[in-house]
Tab-separated table of C-alpha atoms and ligand atoms in Angstrom:
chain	number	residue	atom	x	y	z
F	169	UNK	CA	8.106	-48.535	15.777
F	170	UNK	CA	5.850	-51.117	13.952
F	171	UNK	CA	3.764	-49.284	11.076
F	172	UNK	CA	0.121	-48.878	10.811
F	173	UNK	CA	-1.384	-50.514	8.147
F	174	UNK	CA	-4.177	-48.778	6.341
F	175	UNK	CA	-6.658	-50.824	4.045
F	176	UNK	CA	-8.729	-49.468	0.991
F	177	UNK	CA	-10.325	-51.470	-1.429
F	178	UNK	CA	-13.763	-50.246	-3.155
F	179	UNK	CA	-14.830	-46.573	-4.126
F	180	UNK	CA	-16.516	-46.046	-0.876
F	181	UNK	CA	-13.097	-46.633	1.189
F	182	UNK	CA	-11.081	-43.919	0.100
F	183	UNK	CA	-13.149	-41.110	0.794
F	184	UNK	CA	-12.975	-42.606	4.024
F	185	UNK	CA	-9.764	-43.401	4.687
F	186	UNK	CA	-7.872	-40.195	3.102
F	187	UNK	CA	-8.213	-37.247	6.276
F	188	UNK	CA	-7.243	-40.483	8.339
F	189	UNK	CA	-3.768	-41.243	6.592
F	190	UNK	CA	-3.502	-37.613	6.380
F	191	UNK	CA	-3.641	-36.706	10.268
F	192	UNK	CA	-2.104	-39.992	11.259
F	193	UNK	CA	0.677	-38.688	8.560
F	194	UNK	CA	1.304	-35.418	10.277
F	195	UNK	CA	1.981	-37.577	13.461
F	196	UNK	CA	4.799	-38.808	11.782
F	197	UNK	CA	3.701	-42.340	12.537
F	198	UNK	CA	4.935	-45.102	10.024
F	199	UNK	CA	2.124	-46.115	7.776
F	200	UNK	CA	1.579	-48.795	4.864
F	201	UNK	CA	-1.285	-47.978	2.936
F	202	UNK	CA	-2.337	-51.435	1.250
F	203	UNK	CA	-5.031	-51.437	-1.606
F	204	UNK	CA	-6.884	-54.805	-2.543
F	205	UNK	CA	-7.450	-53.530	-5.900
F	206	UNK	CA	-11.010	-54.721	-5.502
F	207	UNK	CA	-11.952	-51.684	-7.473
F	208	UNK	CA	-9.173	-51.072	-10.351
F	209	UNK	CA	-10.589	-49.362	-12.998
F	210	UNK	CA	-9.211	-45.203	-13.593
F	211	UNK	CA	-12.566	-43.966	-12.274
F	212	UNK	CA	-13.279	-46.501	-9.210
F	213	UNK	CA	-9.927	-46.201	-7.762
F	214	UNK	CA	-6.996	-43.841	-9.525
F	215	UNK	CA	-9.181	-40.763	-10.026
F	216	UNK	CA	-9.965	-40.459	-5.715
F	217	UNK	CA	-6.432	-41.129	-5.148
F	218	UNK	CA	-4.989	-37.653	-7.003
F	219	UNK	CA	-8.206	-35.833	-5.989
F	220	UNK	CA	-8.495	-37.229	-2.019
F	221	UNK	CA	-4.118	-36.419	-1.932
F	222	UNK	CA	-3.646	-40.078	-0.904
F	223	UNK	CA	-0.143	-41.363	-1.771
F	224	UNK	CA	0.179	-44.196	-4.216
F	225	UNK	CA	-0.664	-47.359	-2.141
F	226	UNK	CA	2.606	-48.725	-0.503
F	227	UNK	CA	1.091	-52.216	-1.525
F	228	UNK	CA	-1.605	-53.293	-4.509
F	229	UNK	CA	-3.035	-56.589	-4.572
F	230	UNK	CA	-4.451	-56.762	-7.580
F	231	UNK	CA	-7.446	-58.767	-7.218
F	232	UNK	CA	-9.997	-57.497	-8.971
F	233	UNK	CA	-13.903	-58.363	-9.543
F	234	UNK	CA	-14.709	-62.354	-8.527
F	235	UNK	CA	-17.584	-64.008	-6.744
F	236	UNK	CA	-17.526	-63.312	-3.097
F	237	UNK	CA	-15.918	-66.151	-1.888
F	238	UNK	CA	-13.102	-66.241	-4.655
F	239	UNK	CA	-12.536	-62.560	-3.713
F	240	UNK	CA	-12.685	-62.684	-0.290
F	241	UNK	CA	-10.149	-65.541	-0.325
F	242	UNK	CA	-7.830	-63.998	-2.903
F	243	UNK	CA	-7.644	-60.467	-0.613
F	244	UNK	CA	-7.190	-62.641	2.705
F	245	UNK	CA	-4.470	-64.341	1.091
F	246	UNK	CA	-2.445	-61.784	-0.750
F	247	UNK	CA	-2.607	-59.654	3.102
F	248	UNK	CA	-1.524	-62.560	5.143
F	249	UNK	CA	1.906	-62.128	3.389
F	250	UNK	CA	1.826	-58.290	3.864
F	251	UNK	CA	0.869	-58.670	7.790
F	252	UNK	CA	3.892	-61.338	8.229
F	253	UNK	CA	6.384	-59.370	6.185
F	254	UNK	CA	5.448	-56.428	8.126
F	255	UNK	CA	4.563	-56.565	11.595
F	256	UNK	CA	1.860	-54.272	11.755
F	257	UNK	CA	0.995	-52.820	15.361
F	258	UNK	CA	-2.627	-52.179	14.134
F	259	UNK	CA	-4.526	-52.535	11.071
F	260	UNK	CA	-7.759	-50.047	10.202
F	261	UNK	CA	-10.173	-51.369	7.812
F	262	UNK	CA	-13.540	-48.869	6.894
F	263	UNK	CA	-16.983	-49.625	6.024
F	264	UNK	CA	-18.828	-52.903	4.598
F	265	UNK	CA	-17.407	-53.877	1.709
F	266	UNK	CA	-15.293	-57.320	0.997
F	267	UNK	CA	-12.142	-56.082	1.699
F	268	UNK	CA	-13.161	-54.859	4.816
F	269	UNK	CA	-13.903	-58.558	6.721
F	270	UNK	CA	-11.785	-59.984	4.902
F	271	UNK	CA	-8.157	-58.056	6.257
F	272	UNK	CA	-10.003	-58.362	9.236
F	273	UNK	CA	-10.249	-61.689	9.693
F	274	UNK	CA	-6.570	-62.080	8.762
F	275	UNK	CA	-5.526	-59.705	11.110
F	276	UNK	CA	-7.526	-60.984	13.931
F	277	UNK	CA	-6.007	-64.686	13.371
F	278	UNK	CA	-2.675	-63.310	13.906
F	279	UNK	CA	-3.931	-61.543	16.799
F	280	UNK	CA	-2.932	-58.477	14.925
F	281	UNK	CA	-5.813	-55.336	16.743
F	282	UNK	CA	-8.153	-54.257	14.539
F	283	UNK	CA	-9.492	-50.456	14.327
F	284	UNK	CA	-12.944	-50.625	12.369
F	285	UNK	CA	-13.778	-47.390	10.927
F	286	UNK	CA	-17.741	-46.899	11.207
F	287	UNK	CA	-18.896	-49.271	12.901
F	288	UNK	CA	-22.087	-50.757	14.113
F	289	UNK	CA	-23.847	-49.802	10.911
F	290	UNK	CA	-26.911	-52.122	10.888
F	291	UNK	CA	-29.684	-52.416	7.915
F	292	UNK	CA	-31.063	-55.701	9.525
F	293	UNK	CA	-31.262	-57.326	6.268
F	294	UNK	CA	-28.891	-60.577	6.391
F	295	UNK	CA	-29.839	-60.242	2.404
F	296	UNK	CA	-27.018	-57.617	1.679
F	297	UNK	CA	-23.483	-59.113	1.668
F	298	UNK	CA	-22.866	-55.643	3.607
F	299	UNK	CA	-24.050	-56.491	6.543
F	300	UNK	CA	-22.802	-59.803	6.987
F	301	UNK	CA	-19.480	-57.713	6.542
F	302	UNK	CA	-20.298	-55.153	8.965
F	303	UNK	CA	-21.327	-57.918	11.511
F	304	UNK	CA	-18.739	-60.242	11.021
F	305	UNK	CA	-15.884	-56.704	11.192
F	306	UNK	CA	-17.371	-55.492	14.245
F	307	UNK	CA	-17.445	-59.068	16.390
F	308	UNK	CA	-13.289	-58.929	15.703
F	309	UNK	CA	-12.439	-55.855	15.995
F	310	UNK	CA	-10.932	-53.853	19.039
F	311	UNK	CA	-11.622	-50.607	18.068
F	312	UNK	CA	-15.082	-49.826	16.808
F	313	UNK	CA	-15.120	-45.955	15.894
F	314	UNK	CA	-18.862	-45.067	15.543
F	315	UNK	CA	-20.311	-41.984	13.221
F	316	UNK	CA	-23.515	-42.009	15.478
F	317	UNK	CA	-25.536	-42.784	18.498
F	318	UNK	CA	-27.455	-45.438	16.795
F	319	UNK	CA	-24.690	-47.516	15.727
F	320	UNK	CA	-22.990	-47.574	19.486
F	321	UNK	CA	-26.828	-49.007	20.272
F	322	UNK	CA	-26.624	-51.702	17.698
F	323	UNK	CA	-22.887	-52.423	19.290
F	324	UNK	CA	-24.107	-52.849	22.880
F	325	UNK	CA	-26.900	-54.519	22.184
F	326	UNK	CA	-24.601	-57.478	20.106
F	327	UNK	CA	-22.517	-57.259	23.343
F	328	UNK	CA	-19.870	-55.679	22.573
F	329	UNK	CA	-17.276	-54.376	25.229
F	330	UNK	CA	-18.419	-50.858	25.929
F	331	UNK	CA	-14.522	-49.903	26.451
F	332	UNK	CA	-14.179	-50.515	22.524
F	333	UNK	CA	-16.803	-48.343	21.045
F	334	UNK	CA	-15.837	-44.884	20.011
F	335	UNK	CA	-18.480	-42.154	19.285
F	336	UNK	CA	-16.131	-39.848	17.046
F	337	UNK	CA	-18.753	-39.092	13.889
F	338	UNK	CA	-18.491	-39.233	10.372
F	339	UNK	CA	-15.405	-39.251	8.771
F	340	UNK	CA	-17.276	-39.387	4.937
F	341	UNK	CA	-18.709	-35.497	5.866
F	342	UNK	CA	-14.325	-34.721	6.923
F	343	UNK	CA	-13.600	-35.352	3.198
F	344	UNK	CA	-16.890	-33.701	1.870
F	345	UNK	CA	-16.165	-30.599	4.425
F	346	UNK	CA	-12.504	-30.496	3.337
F	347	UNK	CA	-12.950	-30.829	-0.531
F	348	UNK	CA	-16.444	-28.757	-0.814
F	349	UNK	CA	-14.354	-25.624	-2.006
F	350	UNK	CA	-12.604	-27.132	-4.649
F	351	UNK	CA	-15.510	-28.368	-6.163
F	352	UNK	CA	-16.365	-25.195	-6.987
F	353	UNK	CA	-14.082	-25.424	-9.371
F	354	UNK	CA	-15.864	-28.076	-11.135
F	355	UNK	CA	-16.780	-27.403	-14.551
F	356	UNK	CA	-19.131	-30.213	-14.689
F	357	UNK	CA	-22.543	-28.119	-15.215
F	358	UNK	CA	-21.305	-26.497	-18.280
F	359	UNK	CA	-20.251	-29.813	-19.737
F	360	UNK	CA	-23.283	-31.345	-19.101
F	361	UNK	CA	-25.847	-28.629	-20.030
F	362	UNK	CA	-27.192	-28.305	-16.504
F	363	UNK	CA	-29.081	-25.357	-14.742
F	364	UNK	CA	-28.424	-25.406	-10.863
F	365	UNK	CA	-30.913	-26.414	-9.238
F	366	UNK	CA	-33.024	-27.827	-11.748
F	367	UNK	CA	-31.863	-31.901	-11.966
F	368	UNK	CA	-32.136	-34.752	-10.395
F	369	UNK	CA	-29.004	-37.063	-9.987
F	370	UNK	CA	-29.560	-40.945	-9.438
F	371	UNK	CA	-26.903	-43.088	-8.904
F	372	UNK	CA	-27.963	-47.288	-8.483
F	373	UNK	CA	-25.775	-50.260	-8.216
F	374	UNK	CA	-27.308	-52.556	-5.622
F	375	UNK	CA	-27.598	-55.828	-6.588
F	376	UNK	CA	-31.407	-56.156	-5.249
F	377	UNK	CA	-31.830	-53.336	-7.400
F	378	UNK	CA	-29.592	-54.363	-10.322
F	379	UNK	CA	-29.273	-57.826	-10.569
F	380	UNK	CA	-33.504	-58.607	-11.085
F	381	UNK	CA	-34.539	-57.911	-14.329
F	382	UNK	CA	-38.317	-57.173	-12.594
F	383	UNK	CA	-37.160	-55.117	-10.002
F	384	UNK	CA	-34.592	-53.163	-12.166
F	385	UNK	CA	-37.613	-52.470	-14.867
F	386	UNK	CA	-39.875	-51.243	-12.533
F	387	UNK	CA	-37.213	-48.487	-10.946
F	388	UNK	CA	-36.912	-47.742	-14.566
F	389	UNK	CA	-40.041	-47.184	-14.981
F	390	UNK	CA	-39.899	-44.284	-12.369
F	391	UNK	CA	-37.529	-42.852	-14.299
F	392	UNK	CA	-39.481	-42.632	-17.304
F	393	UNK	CA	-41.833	-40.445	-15.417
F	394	UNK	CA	-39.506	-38.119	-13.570
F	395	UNK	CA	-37.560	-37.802	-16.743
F	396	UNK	CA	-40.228	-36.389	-17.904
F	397	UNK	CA	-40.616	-33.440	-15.789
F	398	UNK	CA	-36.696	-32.717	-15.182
F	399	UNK	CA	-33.279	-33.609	-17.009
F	400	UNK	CA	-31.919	-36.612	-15.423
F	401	UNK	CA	-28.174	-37.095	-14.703
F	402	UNK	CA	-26.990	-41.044	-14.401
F	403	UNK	CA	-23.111	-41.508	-13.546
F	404	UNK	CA	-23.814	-45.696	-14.345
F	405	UNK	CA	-21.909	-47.732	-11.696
F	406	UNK	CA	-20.077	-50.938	-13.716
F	407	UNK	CA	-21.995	-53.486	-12.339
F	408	UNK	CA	-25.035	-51.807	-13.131
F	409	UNK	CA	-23.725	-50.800	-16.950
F	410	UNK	CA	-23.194	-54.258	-17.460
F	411	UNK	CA	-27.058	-55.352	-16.622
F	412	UNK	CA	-28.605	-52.935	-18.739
F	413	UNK	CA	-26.931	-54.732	-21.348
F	414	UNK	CA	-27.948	-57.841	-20.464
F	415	UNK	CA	-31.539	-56.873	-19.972
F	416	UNK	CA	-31.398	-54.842	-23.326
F	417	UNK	CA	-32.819	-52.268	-21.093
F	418	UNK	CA	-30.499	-49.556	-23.632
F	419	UNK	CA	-33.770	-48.533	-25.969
F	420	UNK	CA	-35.998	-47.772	-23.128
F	421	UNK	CA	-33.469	-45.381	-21.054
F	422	UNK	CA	-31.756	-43.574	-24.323
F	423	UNK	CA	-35.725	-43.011	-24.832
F	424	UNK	CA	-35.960	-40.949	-22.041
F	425	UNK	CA	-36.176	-36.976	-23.010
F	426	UNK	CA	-33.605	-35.154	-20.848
F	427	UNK	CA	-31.988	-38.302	-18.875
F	428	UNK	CA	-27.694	-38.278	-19.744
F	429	UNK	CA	-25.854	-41.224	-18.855
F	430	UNK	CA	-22.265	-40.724	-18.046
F	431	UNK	CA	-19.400	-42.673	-16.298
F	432	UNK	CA	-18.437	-42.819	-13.125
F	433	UNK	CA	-17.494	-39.334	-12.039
F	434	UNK	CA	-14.245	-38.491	-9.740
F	435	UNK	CA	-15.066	-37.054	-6.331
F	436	UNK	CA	-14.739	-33.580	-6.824
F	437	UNK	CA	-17.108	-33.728	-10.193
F	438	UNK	CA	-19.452	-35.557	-8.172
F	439	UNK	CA	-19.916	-33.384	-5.072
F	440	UNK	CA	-20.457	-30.372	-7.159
F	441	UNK	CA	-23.370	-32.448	-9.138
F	442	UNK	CA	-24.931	-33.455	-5.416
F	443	UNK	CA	-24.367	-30.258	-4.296
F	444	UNK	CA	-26.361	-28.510	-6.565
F	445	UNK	CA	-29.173	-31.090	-7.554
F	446	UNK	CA	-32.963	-30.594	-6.600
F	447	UNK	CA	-33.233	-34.294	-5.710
F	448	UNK	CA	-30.242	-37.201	-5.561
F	449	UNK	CA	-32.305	-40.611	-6.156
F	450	UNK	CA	-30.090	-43.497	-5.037
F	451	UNK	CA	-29.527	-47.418	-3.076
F	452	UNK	CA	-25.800	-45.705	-2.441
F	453	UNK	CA	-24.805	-45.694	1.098
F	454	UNK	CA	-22.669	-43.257	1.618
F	455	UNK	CA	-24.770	-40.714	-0.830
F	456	UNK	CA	-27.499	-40.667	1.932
F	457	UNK	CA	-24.963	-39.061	4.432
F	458	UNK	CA	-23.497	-36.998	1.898
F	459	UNK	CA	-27.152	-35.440	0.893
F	460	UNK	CA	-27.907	-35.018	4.287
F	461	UNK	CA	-25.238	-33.175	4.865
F	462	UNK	CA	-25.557	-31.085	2.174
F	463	UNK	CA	-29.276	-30.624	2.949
F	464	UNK	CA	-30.310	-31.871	-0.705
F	465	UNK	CA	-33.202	-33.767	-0.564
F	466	UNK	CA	-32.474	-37.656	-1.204
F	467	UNK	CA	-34.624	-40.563	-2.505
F	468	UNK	CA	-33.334	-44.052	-1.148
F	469	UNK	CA	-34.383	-46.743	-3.265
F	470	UNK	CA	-34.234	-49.758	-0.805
F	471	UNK	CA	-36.010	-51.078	1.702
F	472	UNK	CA	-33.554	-50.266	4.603
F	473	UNK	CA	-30.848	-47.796	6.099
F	474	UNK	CA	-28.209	-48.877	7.927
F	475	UNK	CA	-27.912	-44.578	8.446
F	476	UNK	CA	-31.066	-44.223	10.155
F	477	UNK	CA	-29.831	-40.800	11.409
F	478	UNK	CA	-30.192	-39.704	7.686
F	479	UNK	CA	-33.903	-40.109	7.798
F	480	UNK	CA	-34.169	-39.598	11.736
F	481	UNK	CA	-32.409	-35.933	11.400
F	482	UNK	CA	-31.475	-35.564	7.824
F	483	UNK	CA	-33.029	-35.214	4.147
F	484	UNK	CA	-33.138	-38.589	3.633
F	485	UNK	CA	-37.004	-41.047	3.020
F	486	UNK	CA	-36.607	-44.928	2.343
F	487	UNK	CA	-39.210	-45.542	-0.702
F	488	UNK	CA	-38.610	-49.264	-1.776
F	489	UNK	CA	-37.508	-50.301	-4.799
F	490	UNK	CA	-41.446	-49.957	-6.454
F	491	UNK	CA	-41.872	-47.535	-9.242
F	492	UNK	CA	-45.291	-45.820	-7.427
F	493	UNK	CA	-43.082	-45.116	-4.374
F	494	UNK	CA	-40.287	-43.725	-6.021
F	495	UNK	CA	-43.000	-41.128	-7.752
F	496	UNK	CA	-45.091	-40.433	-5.041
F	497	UNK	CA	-41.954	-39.174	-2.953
F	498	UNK	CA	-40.654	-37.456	-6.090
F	499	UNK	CA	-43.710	-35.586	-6.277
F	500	UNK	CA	-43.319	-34.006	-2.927
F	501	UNK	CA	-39.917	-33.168	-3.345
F	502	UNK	CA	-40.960	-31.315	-6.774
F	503	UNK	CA	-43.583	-29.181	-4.585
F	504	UNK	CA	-40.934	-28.595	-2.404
F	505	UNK	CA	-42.931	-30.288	0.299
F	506	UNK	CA	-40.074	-32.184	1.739
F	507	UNK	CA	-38.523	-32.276	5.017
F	508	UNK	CA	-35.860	-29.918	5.615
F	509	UNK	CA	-33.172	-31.668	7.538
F	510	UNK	CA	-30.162	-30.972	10.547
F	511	UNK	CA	-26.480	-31.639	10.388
F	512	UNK	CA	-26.155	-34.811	13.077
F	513	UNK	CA	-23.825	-34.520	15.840
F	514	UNK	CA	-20.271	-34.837	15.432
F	515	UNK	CA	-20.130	-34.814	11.431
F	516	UNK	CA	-18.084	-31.382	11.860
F	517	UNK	CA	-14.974	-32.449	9.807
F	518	UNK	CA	-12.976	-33.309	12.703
F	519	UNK	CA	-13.591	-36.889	13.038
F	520	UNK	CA	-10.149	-38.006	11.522
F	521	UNK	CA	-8.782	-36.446	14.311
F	522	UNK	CA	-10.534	-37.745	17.302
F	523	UNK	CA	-9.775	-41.690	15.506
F	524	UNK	CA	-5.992	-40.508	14.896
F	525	UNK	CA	-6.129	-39.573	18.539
F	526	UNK	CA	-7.893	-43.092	20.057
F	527	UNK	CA	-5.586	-44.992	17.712
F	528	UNK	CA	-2.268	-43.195	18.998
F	529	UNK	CA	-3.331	-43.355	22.254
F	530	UNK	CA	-4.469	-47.215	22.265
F	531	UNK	CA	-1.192	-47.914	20.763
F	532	UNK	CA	0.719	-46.108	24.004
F	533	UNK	CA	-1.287	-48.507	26.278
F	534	UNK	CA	-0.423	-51.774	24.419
C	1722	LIG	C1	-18.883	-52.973	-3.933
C	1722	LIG	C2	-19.290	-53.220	-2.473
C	1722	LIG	C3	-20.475	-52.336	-2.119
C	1722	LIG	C4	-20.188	-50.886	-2.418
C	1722	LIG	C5	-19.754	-50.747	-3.872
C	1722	LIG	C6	-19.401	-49.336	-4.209
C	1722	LIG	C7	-18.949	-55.499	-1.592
C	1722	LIG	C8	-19.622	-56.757	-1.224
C	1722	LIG	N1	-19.715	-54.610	-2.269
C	1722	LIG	O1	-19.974	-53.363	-4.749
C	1722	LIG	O2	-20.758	-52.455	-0.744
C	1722	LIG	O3	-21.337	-50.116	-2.180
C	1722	LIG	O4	-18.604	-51.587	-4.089
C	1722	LIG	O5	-19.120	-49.199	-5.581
C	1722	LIG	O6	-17.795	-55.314	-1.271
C	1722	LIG	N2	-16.277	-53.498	-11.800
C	1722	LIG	C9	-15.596	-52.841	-12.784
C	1722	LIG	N3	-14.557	-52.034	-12.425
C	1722	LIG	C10	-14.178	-51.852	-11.140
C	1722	LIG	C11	-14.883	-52.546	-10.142
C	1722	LIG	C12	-15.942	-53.354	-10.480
C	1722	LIG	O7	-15.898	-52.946	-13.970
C	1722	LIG	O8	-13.212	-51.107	-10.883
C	1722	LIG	C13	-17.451	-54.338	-12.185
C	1722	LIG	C14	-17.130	-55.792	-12.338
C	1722	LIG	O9	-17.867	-56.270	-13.396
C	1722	LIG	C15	-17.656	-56.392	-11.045
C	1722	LIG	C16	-18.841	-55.485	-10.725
C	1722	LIG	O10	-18.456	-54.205	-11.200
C	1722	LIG	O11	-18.001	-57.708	-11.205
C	1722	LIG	C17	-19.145	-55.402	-9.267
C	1722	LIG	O12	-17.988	-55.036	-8.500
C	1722	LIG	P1	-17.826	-55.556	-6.974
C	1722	LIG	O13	-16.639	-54.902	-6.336
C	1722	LIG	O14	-17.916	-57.030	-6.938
C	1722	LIG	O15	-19.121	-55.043	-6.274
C	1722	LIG	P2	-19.800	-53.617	-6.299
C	1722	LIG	O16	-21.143	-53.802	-6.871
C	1722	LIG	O17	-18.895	-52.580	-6.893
């Protein structure tokens, strides 16, 4: 039998793609799990791999941070080999990110079927290279497994074969659902001086947020003033580590009473802060859904969602990127006048196995 070939790349992917390898696993169907090595560093990559039980990737390509084009190229190259060496019979790529189109696109040129795991995400900003992934994935893939209602909307309405779409939820709330009782064990409170319940966690690495020394200022700014009134936790993503040094923005945040900044955090460290913040400020994607299902209240600092549902249903308001927005919404939250929030449909933990189960069974028919 060929082998599936499973793709992770950036942070967000392996969340993702872990209850998937694991229930495709227990199938006892032959795998490869390639990584891109678009994100390489301990706490990006290694860390999720021990904590998320994936296996040591079959295949690393190595190729690190470049400009888009220069990485897209590098990845598309490097898994052209790896698709004619091995003859995959299907290859599942997740998300938005680089890596995603881009062993997509190869795959699709060597008429290789593509599973896309969440699809038809749409922000309707053509101004975030995610979207132009999530576009460009969807149009060539075969299988489009969808985490909501909304996104098999956006998929229709693009014209995509209804036959291909597949409602089967969130597979980001699987990992959270399966890994909420270890981190438990987390001792990250204690290490960090933190009373439950009493901090707010932000987490920002967006280049519209990041990469303009205005816009980055005035989000700032907001902290200054929430910082004030509660301790601030700041896990600093690289890319966003590296423009505070460039902006010299160091003084004003080490300024700020209360407000630690600390490295990326493994997953297990990290649901346990979520879990237990009274507000999560972030541009994250995946950190909406998380919050919402969680039912902590969340600040999104853009001006878009490609996870409507989070703001639809869950805990989840879109405030901009403006420092008097970010406040405003901060105050209600503090008053505990925000919304309260549902679970969506379908993000019950079991959506790993109803993609395992499409995949196997699309497989048998081709
Ligand atoms: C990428 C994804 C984004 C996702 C994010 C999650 C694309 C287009 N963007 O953005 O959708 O939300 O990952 O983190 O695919 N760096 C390191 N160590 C690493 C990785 C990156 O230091 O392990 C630094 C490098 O300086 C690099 C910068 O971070 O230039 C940005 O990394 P990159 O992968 O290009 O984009 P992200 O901002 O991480």
């Amino acid at each position: 039998m060929k082998p599936i070939i499973i793709v992770v790349g950036a942070r967000p992917n392996f969340m993702k793609m872990a209850p998937l390898y694991r229930y495709l696993e227990s199938n006892n169907l032959p795998l490869i799990l390639v990584h891109t090595g678009q994100h390489y560093d301990k706490n990006m990559s290694g860390v999720f791999f021990d904590e998320l039980g994936l296996p040591k990737p079959d295949i690393y390509l190595g190729v690190g941070s470049a400009s888009h084009a220069k990485q897209t190229a590098q990845i598309m190259v490097g898994f052209e080999e790896i698709c004619e060496e091995n003859e995959p019979s299907i290859v599942v790529v997740a998300g938005d990110v680089n890596s995603t189109i881009a062993c997509a696109l190869v795959s699709s040129k060597m008429n290789i079927p593509v599973a896309h795991v969440e699809a038809g995400l749409r922000s309707f900003d053509m101004e975030m290279p995610e979207e132009i992934n999530r576009i460009l994935t969807d149009r060539i893939s075969n299988l489009l497994f969808t985490p909501s209602l909304d996104a098999d909307k956006n998929l229709i309405n693009e014209g995509a074969k209804k036959s291909s779409i597949k409602l089967v939820g969130n597979i980001m709330i699987d990992s959270l659902l399966n890994n909420i009782e270890r981190a438990k064990k987390s001792r990250i409170h204690n290490e960090l001086n933190l009373v439950k319940g009493e901090y707010a966690t932000i987490t920002l690495h967006r280049p519209s947020n990041v990469d303009y020394e205005d816009v980055f200022s005035g989000i700032i700014k907001a902290f200054e003033i929430i910082g004030n009134e509660i301790p601030i936790i700041f896990p600093v993503h690289p890319r966003t580590s590296n423009m505070i040094s460039k902006y010299g923005f160091e003084d004003r945040i080490n300024q700020i009473p209360n407000f630690q900044v600390i490295k990326p955090q493994g997953y297990l460290d990290f649901l346990a802060l979520i879990k237990h913040s009274k507000v999560v400020l972030t541009d994250s994607g995946g950190l909406q859904e998380e919050t919402t299902a969680l039912g902590i209240p969340c600040i999104t600092i853009r001006k878009n969602t490609e996870r409507p549902i989070t703001v639809t249903e869950g805990t989840n308001t879109i405030v901009g990127s403006k420092t008097e927005n970010i406040v405003k919404e901060w105050v209600n939250i503090s008053k505990n006048k925000n919304k309260k929030g549902n679970i969506p449909e379908l993000w019950d933990g079991k959506t790993a196995e109803r993609i395992g189960r499409n995949i196997i069974e699309y497989l048998e028919k081709h």
